[in-house]
mmCIF file of C-alpha atoms in Angstrom:
data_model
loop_
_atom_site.group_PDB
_atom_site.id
_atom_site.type_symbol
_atom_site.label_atom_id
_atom_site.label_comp_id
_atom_site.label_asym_id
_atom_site.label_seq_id
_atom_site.Cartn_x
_atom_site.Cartn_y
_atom_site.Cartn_z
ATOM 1 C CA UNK A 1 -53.822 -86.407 -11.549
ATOM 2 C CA UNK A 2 -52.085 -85.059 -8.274
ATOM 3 C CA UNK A 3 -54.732 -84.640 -5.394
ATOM 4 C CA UNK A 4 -53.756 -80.783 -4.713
ATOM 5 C CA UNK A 5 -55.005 -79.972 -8.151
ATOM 6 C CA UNK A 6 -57.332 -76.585 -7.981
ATOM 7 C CA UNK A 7 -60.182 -76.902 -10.222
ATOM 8 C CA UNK A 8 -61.104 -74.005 -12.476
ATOM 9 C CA UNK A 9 -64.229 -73.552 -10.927
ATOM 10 C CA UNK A 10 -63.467 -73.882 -7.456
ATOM 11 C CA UNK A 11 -61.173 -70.739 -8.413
ATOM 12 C CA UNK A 12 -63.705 -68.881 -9.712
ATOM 13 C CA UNK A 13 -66.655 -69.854 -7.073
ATOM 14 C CA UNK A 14 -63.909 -68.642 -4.181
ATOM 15 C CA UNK A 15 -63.427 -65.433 -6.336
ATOM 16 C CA UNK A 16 -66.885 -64.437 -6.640
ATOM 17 C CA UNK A 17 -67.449 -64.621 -3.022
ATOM 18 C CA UNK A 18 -64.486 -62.811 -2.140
ATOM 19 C CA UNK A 19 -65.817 -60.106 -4.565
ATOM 20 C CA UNK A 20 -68.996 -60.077 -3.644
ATOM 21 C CA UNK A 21 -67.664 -58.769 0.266
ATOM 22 C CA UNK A 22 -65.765 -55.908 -1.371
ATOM 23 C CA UNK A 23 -67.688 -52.157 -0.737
ATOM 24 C CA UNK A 24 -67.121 -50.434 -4.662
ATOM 25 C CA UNK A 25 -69.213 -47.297 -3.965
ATOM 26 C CA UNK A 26 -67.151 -43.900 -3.845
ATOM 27 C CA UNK A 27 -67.922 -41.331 -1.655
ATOM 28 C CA UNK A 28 -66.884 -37.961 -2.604
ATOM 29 C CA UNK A 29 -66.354 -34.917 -0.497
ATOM 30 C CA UNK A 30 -66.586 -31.626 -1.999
ATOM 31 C CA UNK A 31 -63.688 -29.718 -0.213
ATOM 32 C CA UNK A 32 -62.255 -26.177 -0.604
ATOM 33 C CA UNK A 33 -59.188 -24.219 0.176
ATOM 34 C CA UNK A 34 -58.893 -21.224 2.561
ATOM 35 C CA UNK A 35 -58.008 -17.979 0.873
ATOM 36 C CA UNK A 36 -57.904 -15.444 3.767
ATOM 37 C CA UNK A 37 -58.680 -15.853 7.223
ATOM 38 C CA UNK A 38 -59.978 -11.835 8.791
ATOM 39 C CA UNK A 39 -62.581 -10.658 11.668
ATOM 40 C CA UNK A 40 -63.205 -14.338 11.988
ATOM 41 C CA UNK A 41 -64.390 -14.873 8.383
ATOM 42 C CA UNK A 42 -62.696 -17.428 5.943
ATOM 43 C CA UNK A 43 -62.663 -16.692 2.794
ATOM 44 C CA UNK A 44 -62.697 -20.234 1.123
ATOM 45 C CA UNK A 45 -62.481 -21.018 -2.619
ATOM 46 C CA UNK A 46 -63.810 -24.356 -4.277
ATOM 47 C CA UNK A 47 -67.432 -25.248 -2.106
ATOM 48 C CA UNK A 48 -69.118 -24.270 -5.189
ATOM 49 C CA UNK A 49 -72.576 -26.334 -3.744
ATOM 50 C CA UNK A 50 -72.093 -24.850 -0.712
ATOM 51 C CA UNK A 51 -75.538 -23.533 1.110
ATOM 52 C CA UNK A 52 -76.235 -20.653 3.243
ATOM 53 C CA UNK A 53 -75.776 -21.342 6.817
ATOM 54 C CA UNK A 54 -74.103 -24.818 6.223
ATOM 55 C CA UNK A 55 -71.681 -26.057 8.888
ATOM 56 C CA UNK A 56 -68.390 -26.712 7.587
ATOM 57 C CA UNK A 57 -65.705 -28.755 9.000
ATOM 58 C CA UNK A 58 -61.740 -27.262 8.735
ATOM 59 C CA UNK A 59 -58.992 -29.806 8.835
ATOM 60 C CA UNK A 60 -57.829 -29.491 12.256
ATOM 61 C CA UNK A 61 -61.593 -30.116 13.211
ATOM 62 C CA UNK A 62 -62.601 -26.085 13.866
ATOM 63 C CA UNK A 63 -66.051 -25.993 12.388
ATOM 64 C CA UNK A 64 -67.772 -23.000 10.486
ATOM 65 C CA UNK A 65 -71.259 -21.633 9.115
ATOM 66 C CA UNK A 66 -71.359 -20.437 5.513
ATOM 67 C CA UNK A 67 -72.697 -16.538 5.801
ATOM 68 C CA UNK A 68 -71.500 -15.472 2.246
ATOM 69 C CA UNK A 69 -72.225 -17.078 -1.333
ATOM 70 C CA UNK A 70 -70.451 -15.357 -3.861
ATOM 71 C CA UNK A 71 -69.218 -16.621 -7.450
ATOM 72 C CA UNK A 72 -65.847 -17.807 -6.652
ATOM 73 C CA UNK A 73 -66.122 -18.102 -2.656
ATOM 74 C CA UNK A 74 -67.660 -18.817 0.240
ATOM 75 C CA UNK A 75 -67.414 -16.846 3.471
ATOM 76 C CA UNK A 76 -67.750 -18.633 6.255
ATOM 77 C CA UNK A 77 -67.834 -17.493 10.019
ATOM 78 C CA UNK A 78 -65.658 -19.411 12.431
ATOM 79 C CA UNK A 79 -66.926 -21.224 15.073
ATOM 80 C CA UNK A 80 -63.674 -21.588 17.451
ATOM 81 C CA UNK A 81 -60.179 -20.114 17.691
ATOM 82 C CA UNK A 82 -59.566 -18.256 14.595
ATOM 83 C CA UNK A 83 -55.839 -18.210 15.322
ATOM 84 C CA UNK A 84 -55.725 -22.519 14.325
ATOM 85 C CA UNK A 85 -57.177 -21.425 10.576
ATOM 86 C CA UNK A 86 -54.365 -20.715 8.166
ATOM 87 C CA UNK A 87 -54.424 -20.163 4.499
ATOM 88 C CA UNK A 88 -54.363 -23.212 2.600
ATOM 89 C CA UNK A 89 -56.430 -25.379 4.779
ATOM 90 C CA UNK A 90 -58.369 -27.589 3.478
ATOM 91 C CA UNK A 91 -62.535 -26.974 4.310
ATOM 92 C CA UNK A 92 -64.845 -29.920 3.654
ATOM 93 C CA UNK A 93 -68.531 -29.500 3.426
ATOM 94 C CA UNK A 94 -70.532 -31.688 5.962
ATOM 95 C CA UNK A 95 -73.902 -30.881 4.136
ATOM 96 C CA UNK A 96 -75.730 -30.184 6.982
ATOM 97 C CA UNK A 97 -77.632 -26.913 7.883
ATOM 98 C CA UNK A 98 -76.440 -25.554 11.642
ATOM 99 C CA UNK A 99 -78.641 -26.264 14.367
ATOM 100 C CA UNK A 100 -78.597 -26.889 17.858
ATOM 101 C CA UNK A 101 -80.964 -29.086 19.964
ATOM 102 C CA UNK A 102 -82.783 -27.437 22.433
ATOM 103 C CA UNK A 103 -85.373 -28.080 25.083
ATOM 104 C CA UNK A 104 -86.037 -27.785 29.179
ATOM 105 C CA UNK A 105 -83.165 -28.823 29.382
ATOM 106 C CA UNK A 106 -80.798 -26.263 28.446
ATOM 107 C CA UNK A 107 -82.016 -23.821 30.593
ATOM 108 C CA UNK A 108 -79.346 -22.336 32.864
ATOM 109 C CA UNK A 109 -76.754 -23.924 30.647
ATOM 110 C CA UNK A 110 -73.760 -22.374 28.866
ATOM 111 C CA UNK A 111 -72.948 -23.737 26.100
ATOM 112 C CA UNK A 112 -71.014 -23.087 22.496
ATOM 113 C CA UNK A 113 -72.725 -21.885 19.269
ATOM 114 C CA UNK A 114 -72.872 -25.859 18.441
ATOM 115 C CA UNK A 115 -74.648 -26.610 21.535
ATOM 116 C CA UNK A 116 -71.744 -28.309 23.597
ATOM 117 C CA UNK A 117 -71.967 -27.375 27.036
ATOM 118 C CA UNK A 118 -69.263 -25.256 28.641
ATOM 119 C CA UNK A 119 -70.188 -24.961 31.946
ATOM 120 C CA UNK A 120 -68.653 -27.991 33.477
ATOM 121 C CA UNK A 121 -72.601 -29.833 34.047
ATOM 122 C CA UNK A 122 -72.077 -32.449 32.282
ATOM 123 C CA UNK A 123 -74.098 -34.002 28.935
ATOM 124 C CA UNK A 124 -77.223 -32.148 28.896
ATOM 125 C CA UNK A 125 -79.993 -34.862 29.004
ATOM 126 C CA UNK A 126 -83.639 -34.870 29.078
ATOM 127 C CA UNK A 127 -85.789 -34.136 25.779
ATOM 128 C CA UNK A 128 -84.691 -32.258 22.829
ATOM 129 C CA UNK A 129 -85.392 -31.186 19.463
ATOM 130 C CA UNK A 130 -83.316 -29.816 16.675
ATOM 131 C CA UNK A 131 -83.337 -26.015 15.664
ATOM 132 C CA UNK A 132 -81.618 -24.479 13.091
ATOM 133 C CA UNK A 133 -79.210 -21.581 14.044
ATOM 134 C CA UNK A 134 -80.937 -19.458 11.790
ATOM 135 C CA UNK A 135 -84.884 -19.106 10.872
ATOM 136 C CA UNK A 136 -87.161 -16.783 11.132
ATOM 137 C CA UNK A 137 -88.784 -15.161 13.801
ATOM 138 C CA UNK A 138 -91.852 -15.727 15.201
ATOM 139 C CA UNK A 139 -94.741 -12.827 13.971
ATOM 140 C CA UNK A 140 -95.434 -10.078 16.918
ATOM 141 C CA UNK A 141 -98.694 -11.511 17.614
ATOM 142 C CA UNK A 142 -97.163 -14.765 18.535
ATOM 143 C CA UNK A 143 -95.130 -14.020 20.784
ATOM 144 C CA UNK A 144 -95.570 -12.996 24.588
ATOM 145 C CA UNK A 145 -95.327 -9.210 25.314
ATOM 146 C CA UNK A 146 -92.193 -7.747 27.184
ATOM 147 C CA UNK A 147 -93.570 -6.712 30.624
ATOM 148 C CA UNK A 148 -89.980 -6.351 32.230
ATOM 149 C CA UNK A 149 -87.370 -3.992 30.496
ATOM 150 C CA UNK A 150 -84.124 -5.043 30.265
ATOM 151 C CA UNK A 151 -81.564 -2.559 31.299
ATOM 152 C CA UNK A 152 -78.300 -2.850 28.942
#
């Protein structure tokens, strides 16, 4: 018998381990198509699990926040240059509810409806803590009284 000879189970012993490195779970992502982009509203069709005020992420990277469930679309309100969303884009659901983080910190700051600071400052550092966008308000008797009008 020839000394190169490959026995059966050294075959199968290197197979199993290669297999057992190899990653079989699937990830899906639940995607849509844009219908109609107006007013800075998509229209999208297909993000049938989508959730009220949801961030979703466009295909050039432009994100959004679901305003509008209805049966066979979502609208969404854009949340950067509505000119870069065209018809037939492709949305993808992130599955996260919008929110910000807050704190000291961002006092004084200017920054976009995702938090990212605008002003040229820099990261803004210190402590934070997430907020959703969107919640409810605090009752009357919780919060402090206006003393100081403010003239608009």
């Amino acid at each position: 018998m020839p000394e190169n000879t490959i026995k059966p189970s050294e075959v199968s012993e290197v197979l199993l381990r290669q297999l057992q490195g190899i990653d079989n779970s699937l990830k899906f992502d639940e995607v849509g198509t844009v219908l109609q982009v107006s007013d800075g509203v998509a229209r999208i069709y297909g993000l049938r699990n989508a959730e009220a005020n949801e961030l979703l992420q466009f295909e050039n990277g432009i994100m959004g926040t679901v305003m509008n469930l209805e049966e066979d679309n979502v609208g969404a309100v854009l949340l950067g240059p509505t000119d870069q969303i065209k018809e037939g884009m492709i949305v993808k659901r992130t599955k996260r509810i919008a929110s910000i983080n807050v704190g000291e910190s961002m006092l004084g700051r200017v920054i976009d409806p995702l938090g990212v600071p605008l002003d040229g400052r820099g990261e803004i550092g210190g402590e934070l803590f997430e907020m959703p966008l969107e919640r409810k308000a605090p009752g009357v008797i919780f919060r402090q009284p206006v003393t100081e009008p403010l003239q608009t």
